[in-house]
Tab-separated table of C-alpha atoms and ligand atoms in Angstrom:
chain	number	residue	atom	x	y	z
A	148	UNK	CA	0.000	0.000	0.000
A	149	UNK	CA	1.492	2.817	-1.320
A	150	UNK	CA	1.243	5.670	1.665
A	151	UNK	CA	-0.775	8.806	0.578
A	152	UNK	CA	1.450	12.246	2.160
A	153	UNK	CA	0.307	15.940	2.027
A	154	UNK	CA	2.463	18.663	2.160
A	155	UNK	CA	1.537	22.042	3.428
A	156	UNK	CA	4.782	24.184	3.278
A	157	UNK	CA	3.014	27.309	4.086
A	158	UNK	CA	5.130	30.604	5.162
A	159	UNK	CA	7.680	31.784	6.117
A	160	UNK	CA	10.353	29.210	6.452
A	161	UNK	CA	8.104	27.238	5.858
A	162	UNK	CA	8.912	25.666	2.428
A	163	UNK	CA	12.905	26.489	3.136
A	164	UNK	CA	12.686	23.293	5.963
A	165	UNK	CA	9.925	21.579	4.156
A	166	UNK	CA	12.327	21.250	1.529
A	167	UNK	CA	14.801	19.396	3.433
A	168	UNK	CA	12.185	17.457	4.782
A	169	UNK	CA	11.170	16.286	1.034
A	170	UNK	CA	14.480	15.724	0.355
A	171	UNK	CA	15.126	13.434	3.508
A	172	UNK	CA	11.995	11.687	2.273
A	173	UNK	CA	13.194	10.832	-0.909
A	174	UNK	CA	16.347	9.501	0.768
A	175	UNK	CA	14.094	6.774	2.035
A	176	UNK	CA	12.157	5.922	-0.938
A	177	UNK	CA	15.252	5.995	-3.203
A	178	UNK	CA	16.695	3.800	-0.442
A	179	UNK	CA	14.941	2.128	1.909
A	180	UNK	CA	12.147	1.005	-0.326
A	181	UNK	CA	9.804	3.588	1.243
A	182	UNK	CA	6.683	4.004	-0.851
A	183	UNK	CA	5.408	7.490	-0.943
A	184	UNK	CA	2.744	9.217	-2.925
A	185	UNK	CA	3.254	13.348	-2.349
A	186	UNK	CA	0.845	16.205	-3.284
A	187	UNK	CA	1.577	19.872	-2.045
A	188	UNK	CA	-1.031	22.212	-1.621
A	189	UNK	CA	-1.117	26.148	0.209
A	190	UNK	CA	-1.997	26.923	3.588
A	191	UNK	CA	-1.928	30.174	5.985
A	192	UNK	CA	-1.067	33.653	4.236
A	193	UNK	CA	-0.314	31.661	0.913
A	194	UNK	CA	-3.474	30.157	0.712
A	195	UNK	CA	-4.734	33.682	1.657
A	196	UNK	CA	-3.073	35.127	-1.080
A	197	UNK	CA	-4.022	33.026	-3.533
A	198	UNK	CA	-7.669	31.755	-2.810
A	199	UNK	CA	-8.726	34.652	-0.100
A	200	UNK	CA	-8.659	31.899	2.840
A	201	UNK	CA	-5.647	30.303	5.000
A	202	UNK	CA	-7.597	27.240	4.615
A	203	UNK	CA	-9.756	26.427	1.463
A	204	UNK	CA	-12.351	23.131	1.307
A	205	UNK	CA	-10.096	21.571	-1.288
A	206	UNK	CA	-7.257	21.855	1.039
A	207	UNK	CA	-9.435	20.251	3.597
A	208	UNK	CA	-10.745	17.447	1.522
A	209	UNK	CA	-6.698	16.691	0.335
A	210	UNK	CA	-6.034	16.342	4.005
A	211	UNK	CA	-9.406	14.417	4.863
A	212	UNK	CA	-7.803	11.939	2.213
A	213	UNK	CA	-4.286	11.750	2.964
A	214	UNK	CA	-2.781	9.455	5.389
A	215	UNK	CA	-0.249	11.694	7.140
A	216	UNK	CA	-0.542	15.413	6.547
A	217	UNK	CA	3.685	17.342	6.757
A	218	UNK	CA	3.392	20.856	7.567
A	219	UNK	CA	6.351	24.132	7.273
A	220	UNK	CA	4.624	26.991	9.307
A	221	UNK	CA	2.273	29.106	9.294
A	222	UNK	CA	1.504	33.069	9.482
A	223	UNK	CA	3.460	35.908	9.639
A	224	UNK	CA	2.988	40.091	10.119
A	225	UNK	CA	1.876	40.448	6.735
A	226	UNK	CA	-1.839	38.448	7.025
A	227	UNK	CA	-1.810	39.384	10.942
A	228	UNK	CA	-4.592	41.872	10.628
A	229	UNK	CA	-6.903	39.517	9.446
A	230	UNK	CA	-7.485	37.550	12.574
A	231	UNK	CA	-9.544	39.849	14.719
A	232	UNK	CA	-13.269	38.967	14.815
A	233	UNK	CA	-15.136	35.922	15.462
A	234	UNK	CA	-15.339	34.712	11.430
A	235	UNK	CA	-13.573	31.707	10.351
A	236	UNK	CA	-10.766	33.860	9.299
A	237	UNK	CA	-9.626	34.659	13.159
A	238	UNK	CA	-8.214	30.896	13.126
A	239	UNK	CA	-5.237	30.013	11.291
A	240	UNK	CA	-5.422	27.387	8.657
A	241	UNK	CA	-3.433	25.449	10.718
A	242	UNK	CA	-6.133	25.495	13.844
A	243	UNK	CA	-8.763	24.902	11.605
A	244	UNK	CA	-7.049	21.856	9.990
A	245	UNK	CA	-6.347	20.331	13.576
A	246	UNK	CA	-9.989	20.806	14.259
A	247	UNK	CA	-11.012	19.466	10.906
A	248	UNK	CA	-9.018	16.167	11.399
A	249	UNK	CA	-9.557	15.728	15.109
A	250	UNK	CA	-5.975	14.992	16.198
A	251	UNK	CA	-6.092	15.726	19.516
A	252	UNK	CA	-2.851	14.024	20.916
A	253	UNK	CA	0.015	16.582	20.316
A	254	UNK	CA	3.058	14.630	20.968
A	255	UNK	CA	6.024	16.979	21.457
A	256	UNK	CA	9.134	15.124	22.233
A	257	UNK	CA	12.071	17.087	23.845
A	258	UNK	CA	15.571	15.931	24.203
A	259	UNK	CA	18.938	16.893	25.442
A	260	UNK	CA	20.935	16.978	21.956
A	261	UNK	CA	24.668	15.556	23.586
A	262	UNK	CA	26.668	17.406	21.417
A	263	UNK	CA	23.745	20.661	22.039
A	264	UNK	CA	24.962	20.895	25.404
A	265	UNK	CA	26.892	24.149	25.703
A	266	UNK	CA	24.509	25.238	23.178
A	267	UNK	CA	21.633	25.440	25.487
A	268	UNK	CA	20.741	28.566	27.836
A	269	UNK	CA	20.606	26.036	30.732
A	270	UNK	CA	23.304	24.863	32.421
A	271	UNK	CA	24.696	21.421	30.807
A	272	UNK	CA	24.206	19.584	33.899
A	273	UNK	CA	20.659	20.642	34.360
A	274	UNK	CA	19.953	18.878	30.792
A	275	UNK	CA	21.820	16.173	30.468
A	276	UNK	CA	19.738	12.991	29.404
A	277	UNK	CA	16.527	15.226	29.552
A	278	UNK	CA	14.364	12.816	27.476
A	279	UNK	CA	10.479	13.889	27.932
A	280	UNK	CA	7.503	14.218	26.056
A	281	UNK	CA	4.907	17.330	26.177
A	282	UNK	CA	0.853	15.405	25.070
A	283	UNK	CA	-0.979	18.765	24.474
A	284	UNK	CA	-4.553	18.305	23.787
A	285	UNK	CA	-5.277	20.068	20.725
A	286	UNK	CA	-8.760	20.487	19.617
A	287	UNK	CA	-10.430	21.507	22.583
A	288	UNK	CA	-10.150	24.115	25.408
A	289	UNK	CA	-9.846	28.092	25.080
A	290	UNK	CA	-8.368	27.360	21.290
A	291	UNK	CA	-12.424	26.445	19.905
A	292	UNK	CA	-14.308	27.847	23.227
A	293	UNK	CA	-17.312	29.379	22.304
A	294	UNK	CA	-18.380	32.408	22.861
A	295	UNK	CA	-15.597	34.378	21.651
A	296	UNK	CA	-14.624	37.845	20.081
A	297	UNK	CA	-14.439	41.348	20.865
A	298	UNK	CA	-17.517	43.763	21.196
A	299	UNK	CA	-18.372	47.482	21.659
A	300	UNK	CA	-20.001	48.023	25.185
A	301	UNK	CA	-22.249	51.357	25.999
A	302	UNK	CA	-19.745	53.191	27.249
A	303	UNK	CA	-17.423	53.488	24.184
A	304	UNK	CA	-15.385	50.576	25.612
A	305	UNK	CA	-14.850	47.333	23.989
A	306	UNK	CA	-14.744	43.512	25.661
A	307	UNK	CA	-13.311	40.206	24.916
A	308	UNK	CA	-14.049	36.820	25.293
A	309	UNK	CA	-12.492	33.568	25.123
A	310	UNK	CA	-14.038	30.018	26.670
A	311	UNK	CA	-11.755	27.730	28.199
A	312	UNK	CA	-14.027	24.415	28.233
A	313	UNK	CA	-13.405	20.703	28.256
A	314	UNK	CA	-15.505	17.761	28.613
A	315	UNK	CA	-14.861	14.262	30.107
A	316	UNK	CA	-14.582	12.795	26.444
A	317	UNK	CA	-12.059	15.166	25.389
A	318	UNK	CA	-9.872	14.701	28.169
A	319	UNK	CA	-10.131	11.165	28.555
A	320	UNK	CA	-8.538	10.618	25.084
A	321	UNK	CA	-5.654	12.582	25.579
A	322	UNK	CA	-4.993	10.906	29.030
A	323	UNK	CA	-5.851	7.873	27.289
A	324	UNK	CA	-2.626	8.545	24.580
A	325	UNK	CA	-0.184	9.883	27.170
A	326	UNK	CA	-0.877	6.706	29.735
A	327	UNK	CA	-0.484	4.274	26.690
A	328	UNK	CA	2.679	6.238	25.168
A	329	UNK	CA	4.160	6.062	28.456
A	330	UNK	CA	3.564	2.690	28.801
A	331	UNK	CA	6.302	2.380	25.885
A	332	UNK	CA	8.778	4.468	28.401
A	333	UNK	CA	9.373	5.049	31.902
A	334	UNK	CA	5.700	4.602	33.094
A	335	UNK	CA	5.130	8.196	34.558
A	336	UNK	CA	3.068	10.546	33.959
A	337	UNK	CA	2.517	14.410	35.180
A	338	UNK	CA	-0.809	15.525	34.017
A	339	UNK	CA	-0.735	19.560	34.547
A	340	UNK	CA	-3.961	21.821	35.223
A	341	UNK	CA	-4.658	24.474	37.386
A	342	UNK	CA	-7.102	22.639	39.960
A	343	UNK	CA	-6.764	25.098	42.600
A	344	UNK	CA	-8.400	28.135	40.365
A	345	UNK	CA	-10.118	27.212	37.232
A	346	UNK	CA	-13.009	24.685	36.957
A	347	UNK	CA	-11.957	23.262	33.852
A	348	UNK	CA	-8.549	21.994	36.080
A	349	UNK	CA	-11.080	20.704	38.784
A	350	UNK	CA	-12.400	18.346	36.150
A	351	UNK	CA	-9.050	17.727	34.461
A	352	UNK	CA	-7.519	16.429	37.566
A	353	UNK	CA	-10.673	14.288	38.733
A	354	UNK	CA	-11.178	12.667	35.139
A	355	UNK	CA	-7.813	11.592	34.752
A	356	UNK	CA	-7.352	10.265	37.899
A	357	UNK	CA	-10.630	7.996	37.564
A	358	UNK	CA	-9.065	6.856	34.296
A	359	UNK	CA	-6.069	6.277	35.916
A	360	UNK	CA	-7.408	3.533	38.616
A	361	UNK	CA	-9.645	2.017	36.372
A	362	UNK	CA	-7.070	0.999	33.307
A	363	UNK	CA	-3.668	2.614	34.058
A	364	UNK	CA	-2.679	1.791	37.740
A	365	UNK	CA	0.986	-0.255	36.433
A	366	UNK	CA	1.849	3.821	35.664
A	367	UNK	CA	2.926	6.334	38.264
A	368	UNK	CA	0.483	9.401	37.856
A	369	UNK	CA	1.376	12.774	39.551
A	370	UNK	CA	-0.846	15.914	39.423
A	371	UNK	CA	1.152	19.392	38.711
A	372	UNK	CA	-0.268	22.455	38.755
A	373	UNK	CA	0.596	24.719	35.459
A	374	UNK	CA	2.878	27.150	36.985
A	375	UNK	CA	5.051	24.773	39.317
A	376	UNK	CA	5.074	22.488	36.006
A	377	UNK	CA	7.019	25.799	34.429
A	378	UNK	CA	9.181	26.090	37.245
A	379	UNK	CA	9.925	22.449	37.381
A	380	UNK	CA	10.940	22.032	33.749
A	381	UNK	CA	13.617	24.351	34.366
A	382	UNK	CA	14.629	23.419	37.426
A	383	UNK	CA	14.981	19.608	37.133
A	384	UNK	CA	13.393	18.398	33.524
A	385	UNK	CA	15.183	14.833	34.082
A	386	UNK	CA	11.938	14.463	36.832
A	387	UNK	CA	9.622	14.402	33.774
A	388	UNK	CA	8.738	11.473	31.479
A	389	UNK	CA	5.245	11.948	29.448
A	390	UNK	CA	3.173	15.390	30.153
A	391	UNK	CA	0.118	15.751	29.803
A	392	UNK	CA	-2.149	19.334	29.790
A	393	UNK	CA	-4.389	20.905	27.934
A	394	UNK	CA	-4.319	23.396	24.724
A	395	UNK	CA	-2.859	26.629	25.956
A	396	UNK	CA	-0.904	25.025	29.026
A	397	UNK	CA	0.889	22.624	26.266
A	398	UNK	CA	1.573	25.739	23.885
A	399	UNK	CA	3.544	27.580	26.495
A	400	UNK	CA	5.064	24.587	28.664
A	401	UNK	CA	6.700	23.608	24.963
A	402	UNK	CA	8.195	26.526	24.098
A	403	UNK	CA	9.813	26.976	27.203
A	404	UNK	CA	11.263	23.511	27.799
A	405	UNK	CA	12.318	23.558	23.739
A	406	UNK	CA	15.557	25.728	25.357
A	407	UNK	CA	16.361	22.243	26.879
A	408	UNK	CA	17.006	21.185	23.353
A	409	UNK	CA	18.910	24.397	22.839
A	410	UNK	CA	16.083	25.904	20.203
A	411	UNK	CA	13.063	26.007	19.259
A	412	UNK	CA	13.890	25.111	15.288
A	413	UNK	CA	14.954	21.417	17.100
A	414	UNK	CA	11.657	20.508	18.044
A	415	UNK	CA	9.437	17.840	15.666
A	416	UNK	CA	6.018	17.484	16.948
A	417	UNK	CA	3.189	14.853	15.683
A	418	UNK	CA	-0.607	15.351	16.141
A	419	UNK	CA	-2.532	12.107	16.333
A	420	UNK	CA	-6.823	11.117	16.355
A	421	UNK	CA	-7.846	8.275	17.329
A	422	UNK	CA	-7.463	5.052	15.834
A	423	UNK	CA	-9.908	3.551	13.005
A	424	UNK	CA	-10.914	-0.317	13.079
A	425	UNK	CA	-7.905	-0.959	11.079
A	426	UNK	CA	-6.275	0.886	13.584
A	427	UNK	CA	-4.957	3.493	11.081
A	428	UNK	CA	-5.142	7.404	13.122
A	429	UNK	CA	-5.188	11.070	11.134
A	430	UNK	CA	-2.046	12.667	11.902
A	431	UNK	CA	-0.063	15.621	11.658
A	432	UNK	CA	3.767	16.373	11.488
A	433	UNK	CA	4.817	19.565	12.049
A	434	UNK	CA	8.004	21.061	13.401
A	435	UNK	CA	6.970	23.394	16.511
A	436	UNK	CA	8.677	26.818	15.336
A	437	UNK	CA	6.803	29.077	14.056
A	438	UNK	CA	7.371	31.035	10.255
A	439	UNK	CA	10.124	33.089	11.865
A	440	UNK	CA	9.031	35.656	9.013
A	441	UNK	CA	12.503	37.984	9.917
A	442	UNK	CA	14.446	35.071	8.667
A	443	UNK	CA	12.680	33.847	6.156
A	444	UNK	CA	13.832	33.160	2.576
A	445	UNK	CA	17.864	33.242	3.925
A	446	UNK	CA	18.511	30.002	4.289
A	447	UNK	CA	18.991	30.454	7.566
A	448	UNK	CA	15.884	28.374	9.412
A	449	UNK	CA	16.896	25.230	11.398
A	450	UNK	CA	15.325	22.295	9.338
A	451	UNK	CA	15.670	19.775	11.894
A	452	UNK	CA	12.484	20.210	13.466
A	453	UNK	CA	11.108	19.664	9.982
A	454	UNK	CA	13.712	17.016	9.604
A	455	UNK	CA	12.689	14.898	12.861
A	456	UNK	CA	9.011	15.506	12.426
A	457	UNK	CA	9.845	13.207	9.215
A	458	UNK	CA	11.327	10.946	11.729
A	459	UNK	CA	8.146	10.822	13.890
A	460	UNK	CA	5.925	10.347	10.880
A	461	UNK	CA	8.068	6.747	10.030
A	462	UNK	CA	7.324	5.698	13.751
A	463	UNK	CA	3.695	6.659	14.485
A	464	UNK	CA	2.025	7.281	10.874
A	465	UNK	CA	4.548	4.056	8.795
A	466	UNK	CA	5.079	2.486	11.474
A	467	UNK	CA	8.691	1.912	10.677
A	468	UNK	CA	10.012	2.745	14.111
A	469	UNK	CA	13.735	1.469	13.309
A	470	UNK	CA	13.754	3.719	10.637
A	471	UNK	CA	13.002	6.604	12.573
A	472	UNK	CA	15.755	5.935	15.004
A	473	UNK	CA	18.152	5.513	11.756
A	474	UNK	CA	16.915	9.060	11.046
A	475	UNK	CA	17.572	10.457	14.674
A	476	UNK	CA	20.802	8.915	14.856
A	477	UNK	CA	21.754	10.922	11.626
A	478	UNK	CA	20.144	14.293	13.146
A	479	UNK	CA	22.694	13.747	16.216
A	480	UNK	CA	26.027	12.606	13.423
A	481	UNK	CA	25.116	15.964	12.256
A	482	UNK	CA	24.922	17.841	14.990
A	483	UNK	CA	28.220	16.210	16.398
A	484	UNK	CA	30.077	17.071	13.440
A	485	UNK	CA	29.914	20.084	14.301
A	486	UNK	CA	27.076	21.760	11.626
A	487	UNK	CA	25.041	24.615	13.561
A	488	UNK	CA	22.662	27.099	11.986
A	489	UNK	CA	22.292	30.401	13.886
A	490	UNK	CA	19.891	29.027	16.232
A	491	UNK	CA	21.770	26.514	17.469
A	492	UNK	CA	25.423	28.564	17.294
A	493	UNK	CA	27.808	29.131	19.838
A	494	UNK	CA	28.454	33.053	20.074
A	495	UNK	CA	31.887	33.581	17.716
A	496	UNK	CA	31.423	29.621	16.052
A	497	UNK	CA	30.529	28.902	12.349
A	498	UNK	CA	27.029	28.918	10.777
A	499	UNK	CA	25.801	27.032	8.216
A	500	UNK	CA	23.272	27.109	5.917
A	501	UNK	CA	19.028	25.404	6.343
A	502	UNK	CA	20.544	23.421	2.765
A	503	UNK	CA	23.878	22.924	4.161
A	504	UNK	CA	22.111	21.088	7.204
A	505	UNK	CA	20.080	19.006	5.258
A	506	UNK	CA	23.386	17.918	3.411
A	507	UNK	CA	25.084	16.844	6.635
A	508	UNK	CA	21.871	14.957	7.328
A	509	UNK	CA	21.673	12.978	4.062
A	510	UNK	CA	25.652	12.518	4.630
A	511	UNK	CA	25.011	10.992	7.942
A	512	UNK	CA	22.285	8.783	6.801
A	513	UNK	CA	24.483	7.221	3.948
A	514	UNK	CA	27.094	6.315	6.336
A	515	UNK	CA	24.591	4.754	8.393
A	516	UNK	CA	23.165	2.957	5.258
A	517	UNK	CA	26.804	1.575	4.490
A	518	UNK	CA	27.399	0.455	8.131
B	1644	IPM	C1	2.068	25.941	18.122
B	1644	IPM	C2	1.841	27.359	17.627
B	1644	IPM	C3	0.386	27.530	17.244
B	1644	IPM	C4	-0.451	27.323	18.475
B	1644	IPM	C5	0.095	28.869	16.579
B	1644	IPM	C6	0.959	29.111	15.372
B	1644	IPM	C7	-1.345	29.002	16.193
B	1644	IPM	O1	2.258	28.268	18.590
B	1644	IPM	O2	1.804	24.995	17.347
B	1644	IPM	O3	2.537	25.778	19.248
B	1644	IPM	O4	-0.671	28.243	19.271
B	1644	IPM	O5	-0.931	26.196	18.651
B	1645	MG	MG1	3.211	27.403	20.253
């Protein structure tokens, strides 16, 4: 069965990583036998551009079909006006594709890179063997909350609204994918809420935990709250195995523990529904930077996010998990010969290019190929 991929460069750097990521791709079909059937379509501002919408039904229906959907970035300061209001066109593309598919698992692996480890704003130490994984739930709370928007009141003044909302079903999936994924690992999980103010934490906390007696007992559970989560990831991030939190908690817990892996353009991430009868899921892969429009179109961008969200695709989408680690293990031969875009740069040490990365990439993964 020949596996059906969509791509969805989108902006910024965007299509600069995305082409790495093809080109890593066809590494494995040229070979390792992989059998890959690619279409590319728009999304975000080019979509906006070209059709008036970041997201258009055709786009939709492409993803609908595909098996695995491979995603650049979105956005940037040029379509930002356009997002105010309570119309479709206040979500990105990227939202409303997440939405459309339903893959509410957001797995966001983060990792101590070795040879990253002077690289990293904390202190090598700190890091070393950090090896955790952020579940974000991603098509629920204050993301799709309804109501929302911004209106005039009497008095001249304006008010806005978001919903921050979550029901037992929603949450018990996602608890559901972070017990069974780390049931593959160190059997411990931290779900993260804020119990002690909001209601939605209140029902967070109590629906995991009832999950967690009835089917998941064999894993050690512990209850965070949001803020001590933050602290604790900087703190001492070897405590942490799988996360799991909700929509916004995930966005900003992610970001800030991605300076474990020394940047942000190192981070893959995979976004997974739930499984069909043939046990097939939607999915996903996106790196977690964002379209970094200031640097875009230098060749400049860190395609390794890109690069191991390719990686995660082979294990969770192909299930080809050896290949994946093949792929890893080339990311790291990269990274310890000594290649470093900006991002990842010692002050006063060399830069190279988003191609020149790729190149040390496909290097690495022929030497692996030859033994
Ligand atoms: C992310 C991003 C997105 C989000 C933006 C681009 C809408 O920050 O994937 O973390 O907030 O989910
Ligand atoms: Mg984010």
């Amino acid at each position: 069965m020949t596996f059906k991929l969509l791509v969805l460069p989108g902006d910024g750097i965007g299509p600069e990583v995305i082409a790495q990521a093809r080109r890593v791709i066809d590494w494995f079909v040229a070979r390792r036998g992989l059998k890959v059937e690619i279409e590319e379509d728009l999304l975000g501002g080019a979509s906006h551009d070209r059709h008036g919408t970041f997201l258009t039904e055709a786009t939709k229906a492409r993803a609908r079909a595909a098996d695995a959907v491979l995603i650049g970035a979105e956005g940037g300061p040029k379509w930002a006006h356009l997002r105010s209001g309570s119309g479709p066109e206040a979500r990105s593309g990227l939202i409303r594709l997440r939405r459309e598919l339903e893959v509410y698992a957001n797995l966001r692996p983060i990792k101590a890179f070795a040879a990253l480890s002077q690289e990293s704003p904390l202190k090598a130490e700190v890091i070393r063997g950090v090896d955790l994984v952020i579940v974000r739930e991603l098509t629920g709370g204050v993301y799709f909350g309804e109501p929302r928007g911004i209106e005039k009141l009497p008095d001249g003044t304006r008010r806005g609204v978001d919903t921050q909302v979550y029901t037992t079903p929603e949450i018990e999936r996602v608890a559901r994918a972070a017990f069974e994924l780390a049931r593959t690992r160190r059997r411990r999980v931290a779900s993260v809420d804020k119990a002690n103010v909001m209601q939605t934490g209140v029902l967070w906390r109590q629906e995991v935990q009832r999950l967690h007696q009835a089917a998941y007992s064999d894993v050690t559970l512990e209850n965070v709250l949001a803020d001590n989560c933050a602290m604790q990831l900087i703190r001492d991030p070897r405590q942490f195995d799988v996360i799991v939190t909700d929509n916004l908690f995930g966005d900003l817990l992610s970001d800030g523990a991605a300076m474990i892996a020394g940047s942000l353009g190192m981070l893959p991430s995979a976004s997974l529904g739930a499984p069909d009868a043939r046990g097939r899921r939607k999915a996903i892969y996106e790196p977690v930077h964002g379209s970094a429009p200031d640097i875009a179109g230098t060749n400049a961008a860190n395609p390794l996010g890109a690069v191991l969200s390719v990686a995660m695709m082979l294990r969770h989408s192909l299930g080809l998990g050896a290949e994946a680690e093949l792929l890893e293990r080339a990311v790291e031969a990269a990274l310890a010969s000594g290649l470093r875009t900006a991002d990842i740069a010692a002050p006063g040490t060399s830069v190279v290019t988003t191609a020149a990365m790729g190149d040390g990439v496909i290097a690495a993964l022929e030497a692996a190929a030859r033994g």
